[in-house]
Amino acid sequence: MSDTLFGKIINREIDADIIYEDDQALAFRDINPQAPTHFLVIPKKAIPKLSDADEGDQILLGYLLLVARRVAAQEGLEDYRLNINNGPGASQTIFHLHLHVLGGRSFSWPPG
Ligand code: 5GP
């Protein structure tokens, strides 16, 4: 577990609108949604950012995508965008790996 804000959400020290949980992962709604549906999928393992993951995390990283898919379906999303910000220059602000899942509106490409 990490000491970050997301680690505190895992530990229930901070409230969040949790919409999925199992022994490896957690999904909860973003407090500042950028789309009608915006939730975050995090591993319970404290990996600060994607570039800190290693070969031993291969199964976990794949599993997070399956959780994103499962929760997106649970939320009634067909089309949605997944985003991972890696590092401050990519707008990462919380250093516990998380996948953003956004849906319920159209998205343009390239992203800003
Ligand atoms: P990042 O910029 O690190 O990729 O994304 C961090 C996300 O966490 C942001 O979208 C932000 O709105 C969200 N966030 C920040 N603080 C909280 C909080 O206390 N609760 C929840 N549910 N989301 C948060």
JSON list of C-alpha atoms and ligand atoms in Angstrom, two decimals:
[
{"chain": "A", "resi": 1, "resn": "MET", "atom": "CA", "xyz": [0.00, 0.00, 0.00]},
{"chain": "A", "resi": 2, "resn": "SER", "atom": "CA", "xyz": [1.24, 3.49, -0.71]},
{"chain": "A", "resi": 3, "resn": "ASP", "atom": "CA", "xyz": [1.07, 6.55, 1.49]},
{"chain": "A", "resi": 4, "resn": "THR", "atom": "CA", "xyz": [-0.46, 8.59, -1.31]},
{"chain": "A", "resi": 5, "resn": "LEU", "atom": "CA", "xyz": [-4.02, 9.81, -1.41]},
{"chain": "A", "resi": 6, "resn": "PHE", "atom": "CA", "xyz": [-4.96, 6.69, -3.38]},
{"chain": "A", "resi": 7, "resn": "GLY", "atom": "CA", "xyz": [-3.25, 4.50, -0.78]},
{"chain": "A", "resi": 8, "resn": "LYS", "atom": "CA", "xyz": [-5.48, 6.20, 1.78]},
{"chain": "A", "resi": 9, "resn": "ILE", "atom": "CA", "xyz": [-8.55, 5.45, -0.36]},
{"chain": "A", "resi": 10, "resn": "ILE", "atom": "CA", "xyz": [-7.50, 1.77, -0.47]},
{"chain": "A", "resi": 11, "resn": "ASN", "atom": "CA", "xyz": [-7.14, 1.82, 3.33]},
{"chain": "A", "resi": 12, "resn": "ARG", "atom": "CA", "xyz": [-10.48, 3.63, 3.75]},
{"chain": "A", "resi": 13, "resn": "GLU", "atom": "CA", "xyz": [-8.76, 6.54, 5.46]},
{"chain": "A", "resi": 14, "resn": "ILE", "atom": "CA", "xyz": [-10.29, 8.84, 2.80]},
{"chain": "A", "resi": 15, "resn": "ASP", "atom": "CA", "xyz": [-13.78, 8.43, 1.36]},
{"chain": "A", "resi": 16, "resn": "ALA", "atom": "CA", "xyz": [-14.31, 7.71, -2.30]},
{"chain": "A", "resi": 17, "resn": "ASP", "atom": "CA", "xyz": [-17.18, 6.51, -4.45]},
{"chain": "A", "resi": 18, "resn": "ILE", "atom": "CA", "xyz": [-15.85, 2.99, -4.93]},
{"chain": "A", "resi": 19, "resn": "ILE", "atom": "CA", "xyz": [-17.53, 1.12, -7.77]},
{"chain": "A", "resi": 20, "resn": "TYR", "atom": "CA", "xyz": [-15.37, -2.02, -7.92]},
{"chain": "A", "resi": 21, "resn": "GLU", "atom": "CA", "xyz": [-12.98, -3.82, -5.61]},
{"chain": "A", "resi": 22, "resn": "ASP", "atom": "CA", "xyz": [-11.20, -7.14, -5.48]},
{"chain": "A", "resi": 23, "resn": "ASP", "atom": "CA", "xyz": [-7.98, -8.37, -3.91]},
{"chain": "A", "resi": 24, "resn": "GLN", "atom": "CA", "xyz": [-5.78, -6.71, -6.56]},
{"chain": "A", "resi": 25, "resn": "ALA", "atom": "CA", "xyz": [-7.59, -3.63, -7.78]},
{"chain": "A", "resi": 26, "resn": "LEU", "atom": "CA", "xyz": [-9.98, -0.85, -6.93]},
{"chain": "A", "resi": 27, "resn": "ALA", "atom": "CA", "xyz": [-12.09, 1.45, -9.11]},
{"chain": "A", "resi": 28, "resn": "PHE", "atom": "CA", "xyz": [-13.67, 4.68, -7.91]},
{"chain": "A", "resi": 29, "resn": "ARG", "atom": "CA", "xyz": [-15.16, 7.81, -9.43]},
{"chain": "A", "resi": 30, "resn": "ASP", "atom": "CA", "xyz": [-12.84, 10.74, -10.09]},
{"chain": "A", "resi": 31, "resn": "ILE", "atom": "CA", "xyz": [-13.63, 13.66, -7.78]},
{"chain": "A", "resi": 32, "resn": "ASN", "atom": "CA", "xyz": [-13.25, 16.11, -10.68]},
{"chain": "A", "resi": 33, "resn": "PRO", "atom": "CA", "xyz": [-14.82, 14.26, -13.63]},
{"chain": "A", "resi": 34, "resn": "GLN", "atom": "CA", "xyz": [-13.77, 15.23, -17.13]},
{"chain": "A", "resi": 35, "resn": "ALA", "atom": "CA", "xyz": [-16.64, 13.34, -18.76]},
{"chain": "A", "resi": 36, "resn": "PRO", "atom": "CA", "xyz": [-20.13, 12.21, -17.68]},
{"chain": "A", "resi": 37, "resn": "THR", "atom": "CA", "xyz": [-18.47, 8.98, -16.54]},
{"chain": "A", "resi": 38, "resn": "HIS", "atom": "CA", "xyz": [-14.91, 9.23, -15.23]},
{"chain": "A", "resi": 39, "resn": "PHE", "atom": "CA", "xyz": [-13.47, 6.63, -12.93]},
{"chain": "A", "resi": 40, "resn": "LEU", "atom": "CA", "xyz": [-9.99, 5.52, -11.95]},
{"chain": "A", "resi": 41, "resn": "VAL", "atom": "CA", "xyz": [-8.69, 1.96, -11.81]},
{"chain": "A", "resi": 42, "resn": "ILE", "atom": "CA", "xyz": [-5.76, 1.41, -9.48]},
{"chain": "A", "resi": 43, "resn": "PRO", "atom": "CA", "xyz": [-3.74, -1.58, -8.37]},
{"chain": "A", "resi": 44, "resn": "LYS", "atom": "CA", "xyz": [-3.63, -2.19, -4.63]},
{"chain": "A", "resi": 45, "resn": "LYS", "atom": "CA", "xyz": [0.10, -2.69, -5.08]},
{"chain": "A", "resi": 46, "resn": "ALA", "atom": "CA", "xyz": [1.88, 0.65, -4.69]},
{"chain": "A", "resi": 47, "resn": "ILE", "atom": "CA", "xyz": [3.45, 1.31, -8.08]},
{"chain": "A", "resi": 48, "resn": "PRO", "atom": "CA", "xyz": [4.08, 5.08, -8.29]},
{"chain": "A", "resi": 49, "resn": "LYS", "atom": "CA", "xyz": [3.85, 5.32, -12.06]},
{"chain": "A", "resi": 50, "resn": "LEU", "atom": "CA", "xyz": [3.79, 3.09, -15.12]},
{"chain": "A", "resi": 51, "resn": "SER", "atom": "CA", "xyz": [7.51, 3.55, -15.74]},
{"chain": "A", "resi": 52, "resn": "ASP", "atom": "CA", "xyz": [8.18, 2.07, -12.29]},
{"chain": "A", "resi": 53, "resn": "ALA", "atom": "CA", "xyz": [6.44, -1.19, -13.22]},
{"chain": "A", "resi": 54, "resn": "ASP", "atom": "CA", "xyz": [8.63, -4.13, -14.20]},
{"chain": "A", "resi": 55, "resn": "GLU", "atom": "CA", "xyz": [8.36, -7.56, -15.80]},
{"chain": "A", "resi": 56, "resn": "GLY", "atom": "CA", "xyz": [6.97, -8.97, -12.57]},
{"chain": "A", "resi": 57, "resn": "ASP", "atom": "CA", "xyz": [3.96, -6.69, -12.95]},
{"chain": "A", "resi": 58, "resn": "GLN", "atom": "CA", "xyz": [2.98, -8.11, -16.35]},
{"chain": "A", "resi": 59, "resn": "ILE", "atom": "CA", "xyz": [-0.07, -10.00, -15.14]},
{"chain": "A", "resi": 60, "resn": "LEU", "atom": "CA", "xyz": [-1.21, -7.18, -12.87]},
{"chain": "A", "resi": 61, "resn": "LEU", "atom": "CA", "xyz": [-0.97, -4.57, -15.64]},
{"chain": "A", "resi": 62, "resn": "GLY", "atom": "CA", "xyz": [-3.04, -6.72, -17.97]},
{"chain": "A", "resi": 63, "resn": "TYR", "atom": "CA", "xyz": [-5.51, -7.36, -15.19]},
{"chain": "A", "resi": 64, "resn": "LEU", "atom": "CA", "xyz": [-6.06, -3.62, -14.69]},
{"chain": "A", "resi": 65, "resn": "LEU", "atom": "CA", "xyz": [-7.23, -3.39, -18.31]},
{"chain": "A", "resi": 66, "resn": "LEU", "atom": "CA", "xyz": [-9.67, -6.22, -17.70]},
{"chain": "A", "resi": 67, "resn": "VAL", "atom": "CA", "xyz": [-10.99, -4.41, -14.62]},
{"chain": "A", "resi": 68, "resn": "ALA", "atom": "CA", "xyz": [-11.36, -1.22, -16.70]},
{"chain": "A", "resi": 69, "resn": "ARG", "atom": "CA", "xyz": [-13.31, -3.20, -19.30]},
{"chain": "A", "resi": 70, "resn": "ARG", "atom": "CA", "xyz": [-15.50, -4.84, -16.69]},
{"chain": "A", "resi": 71, "resn": "VAL", "atom": "CA", "xyz": [-16.33, -1.62, -14.86]},
{"chain": "A", "resi": 72, "resn": "ALA", "atom": "CA", "xyz": [-16.91, 0.27, -18.13]},
{"chain": "A", "resi": 73, "resn": "ALA", "atom": "CA", "xyz": [-19.48, -2.40, -19.07]},
{"chain": "A", "resi": 74, "resn": "GLN", "atom": "CA", "xyz": [-20.98, -2.16, -15.59]},
{"chain": "A", "resi": 75, "resn": "GLU", "atom": "CA", "xyz": [-21.32, 1.60, -16.17]},
{"chain": "A", "resi": 76, "resn": "GLY", "atom": "CA", "xyz": [-23.07, 0.99, -19.49]},
{"chain": "A", "resi": 77, "resn": "LEU", "atom": "CA", "xyz": [-20.22, 2.38, -21.60]},
{"chain": "A", "resi": 78, "resn": "GLU", "atom": "CA", "xyz": [-19.62, 1.05, -25.11]},
{"chain": "A", "resi": 79, "resn": "ASP", "atom": "CA", "xyz": [-17.10, 3.64, -26.30]},
{"chain": "A", "resi": 80, "resn": "TYR", "atom": "CA", "xyz": [-14.68, 5.05, -23.81]},
{"chain": "A", "resi": 81, "resn": "ARG", "atom": "CA", "xyz": [-11.17, 6.38, -23.47]},
{"chain": "A", "resi": 82, "resn": "LEU", "atom": "CA", "xyz": [-8.40, 5.00, -21.27]},
{"chain": "A", "resi": 83, "resn": "ASN", "atom": "CA", "xyz": [-5.60, 7.28, -20.21]},
{"chain": "A", "resi": 84, "resn": "ILE", "atom": "CA", "xyz": [-2.49, 6.88, -18.08]},
{"chain": "A", "resi": 85, "resn": "ASN", "atom": "CA", "xyz": [-0.50, 9.98, -17.16]},
{"chain": "A", "resi": 86, "resn": "ASN", "atom": "CA", "xyz": [3.12, 9.01, -16.50]},
{"chain": "A", "resi": 87, "resn": "GLY", "atom": "CA", "xyz": [5.10, 11.68, -14.67]},
{"chain": "A", "resi": 88, "resn": "PRO", "atom": "CA", "xyz": [4.55, 15.37, -13.94]},
{"chain": "A", "resi": 89, "resn": "GLY", "atom": "CA", "xyz": [5.23, 16.38, -17.55]},
{"chain": "A", "resi": 90, "resn": "ALA", "atom": "CA", "xyz": [2.28, 14.23, -18.57]},
{"chain": "A", "resi": 91, "resn": "SER", "atom": "CA", "xyz": [0.05, 15.78, -15.89]},
{"chain": "A", "resi": 92, "resn": "GLN", "atom": "CA", "xyz": [0.38, 12.99, -13.34]},
{"chain": "A", "resi": 93, "resn": "THR", "atom": "CA", "xyz": [-0.40, 14.50, -9.94]},
{"chain": "A", "resi": 94, "resn": "ILE", "atom": "CA", "xyz": [-0.91, 11.42, -7.75]},
{"chain": "A", "resi": 95, "resn": "PHE", "atom": "CA", "xyz": [1.95, 8.98, -7.67]},
{"chain": "A", "resi": 96, "resn": "HIS", "atom": "CA", "xyz": [0.06, 5.74, -7.36]},
{"chain": "A", "resi": 97, "resn": "LEU", "atom": "CA", "xyz": [-0.46, 4.20, -10.81]},
{"chain": "A", "resi": 98, "resn": "HIS", "atom": "CA", "xyz": [-3.98, 4.77, -12.11]},
{"chain": "A", "resi": 99, "resn": "LEU", "atom": "CA", "xyz": [-5.91, 4.31, -15.31]},
{"chain": "A", "resi": 100, "resn": "HIS", "atom": "CA", "xyz": [-8.43, 7.01, -16.14]},
{"chain": "A", "resi": 101, "resn": "VAL", "atom": "CA", "xyz": [-11.55, 5.64, -17.82]},
{"chain": "A", "resi": 102, "resn": "LEU", "atom": "CA", "xyz": [-13.73, 8.31, -19.43]},
{"chain": "A", "resi": 103, "resn": "GLY", "atom": "CA", "xyz": [-17.00, 7.89, -21.26]},
{"chain": "A", "resi": 104, "resn": "GLY", "atom": "CA", "xyz": [-20.40, 9.34, -22.01]},
{"chain": "A", "resi": 105, "resn": "ARG", "atom": "CA", "xyz": [-19.23, 11.97, -24.48]},
{"chain": "A", "resi": 106, "resn": "SER", "atom": "CA", "xyz": [-17.21, 12.23, -27.69]},
{"chain": "A", "resi": 107, "resn": "PHE", "atom": "CA", "xyz": [-13.44, 12.56, -27.53]},
{"chain": "A", "resi": 108, "resn": "SER", "atom": "CA", "xyz": [-11.17, 14.19, -30.04]},
{"chain": "A", "resi": 109, "resn": "TRP", "atom": "CA", "xyz": [-7.74, 13.10, -31.13]},
{"chain": "A", "resi": 110, "resn": "PRO", "atom": "CA", "xyz": [-4.95, 14.07, -30.63]},
{"chain": "A", "resi": 111, "resn": "PRO", "atom": "CA", "xyz": [-5.44, 14.84, -26.95]},
{"chain": "A", "resi": 112, "resn": "GLY", "atom": "CA", "xyz": [-4.30, 18.18, -25.54]},
{"chain": "B", "resi": 1, "resn": "5GP", "atom": "P1", "xyz": [-3.49, 12.35, -12.52]},
{"chain": "B", "resi": 1, "resn": "5GP", "atom": "O1", "xyz": [-3.46, 13.82, -12.84]},
{"chain": "B", "resi": 1, "resn": "5GP", "atom": "O2", "xyz": [-2.49, 12.00, -11.44]},
{"chain": "B", "resi": 1, "resn": "5GP", "atom": "O3", "xyz": [-3.37, 11.46, -13.72]},
{"chain": "B", "resi": 1, "resn": "5GP", "atom": "O4", "xyz": [-4.94, 12.05, -11.97]},
{"chain": "B", "resi": 1, "resn": "5GP", "atom": "C1", "xyz": [-5.29, 12.19, -10.64]},
{"chain": "B", "resi": 1, "resn": "5GP", "atom": "C2", "xyz": [-6.80, 12.21, -10.60]},
{"chain": "B", "resi": 1, "resn": "5GP", "atom": "O5", "xyz": [-7.20, 12.04, -9.25]},
{"chain": "B", "resi": 1, "resn": "5GP", "atom": "C3", "xyz": [-7.40, 13.53, -11.07]},
{"chain": "B", "resi": 1, "resn": "5GP", "atom": "O6", "xyz": [-8.27, 13.30, -12.18]},
{"chain": "B", "resi": 1, "resn": "5GP", "atom": "C4", "xyz": [-8.15, 14.06, -9.85]},
{"chain": "B", "resi": 1, "resn": "5GP", "atom": "O7", "xyz": [-9.37, 14.68, -10.16]},
{"chain": "B", "resi": 1, "resn": "5GP", "atom": "C5", "xyz": [-8.35, 12.80, -9.02]},
{"chain": "B", "resi": 1, "resn": "5GP", "atom": "N1", "xyz": [-8.41, 13.04, -7.61]},
{"chain": "B", "resi": 1, "resn": "5GP", "atom": "C6", "xyz": [-7.63, 13.90, -6.89]},
{"chain": "B", "resi": 1, "resn": "5GP", "atom": "N2", "xyz": [-7.96, 13.85, -5.59]},
{"chain": "B", "resi": 1, "resn": "5GP", "atom": "C7", "xyz": [-8.99, 12.96, -5.49]},
{"chain": "B", "resi": 1, "resn": "5GP", "atom": "C8", "xyz": [-9.77, 12.50, -4.38]},
{"chain": "B", "resi": 1, "resn": "5GP", "atom": "O8", "xyz": [-9.58, 12.87, -3.22]},
{"chain": "B", "resi": 1, "resn": "5GP", "atom": "N3", "xyz": [-10.73, 11.58, -4.66]},
{"chain": "B", "resi": 1, "resn": "5GP", "atom": "C9", "xyz": [-10.96, 11.12, -5.92]},
{"chain": "B", "resi": 1, "resn": "5GP", "atom": "N4", "xyz": [-11.95, 10.23, -6.08]},
{"chain": "B", "resi": 1, "resn": "5GP", "atom": "N5", "xyz": [-10.25, 11.54, -6.99]},
{"chain": "B", "resi": 1, "resn": "5GP", "atom": "C10", "xyz": [-9.27, 12.45, -6.77]}
]
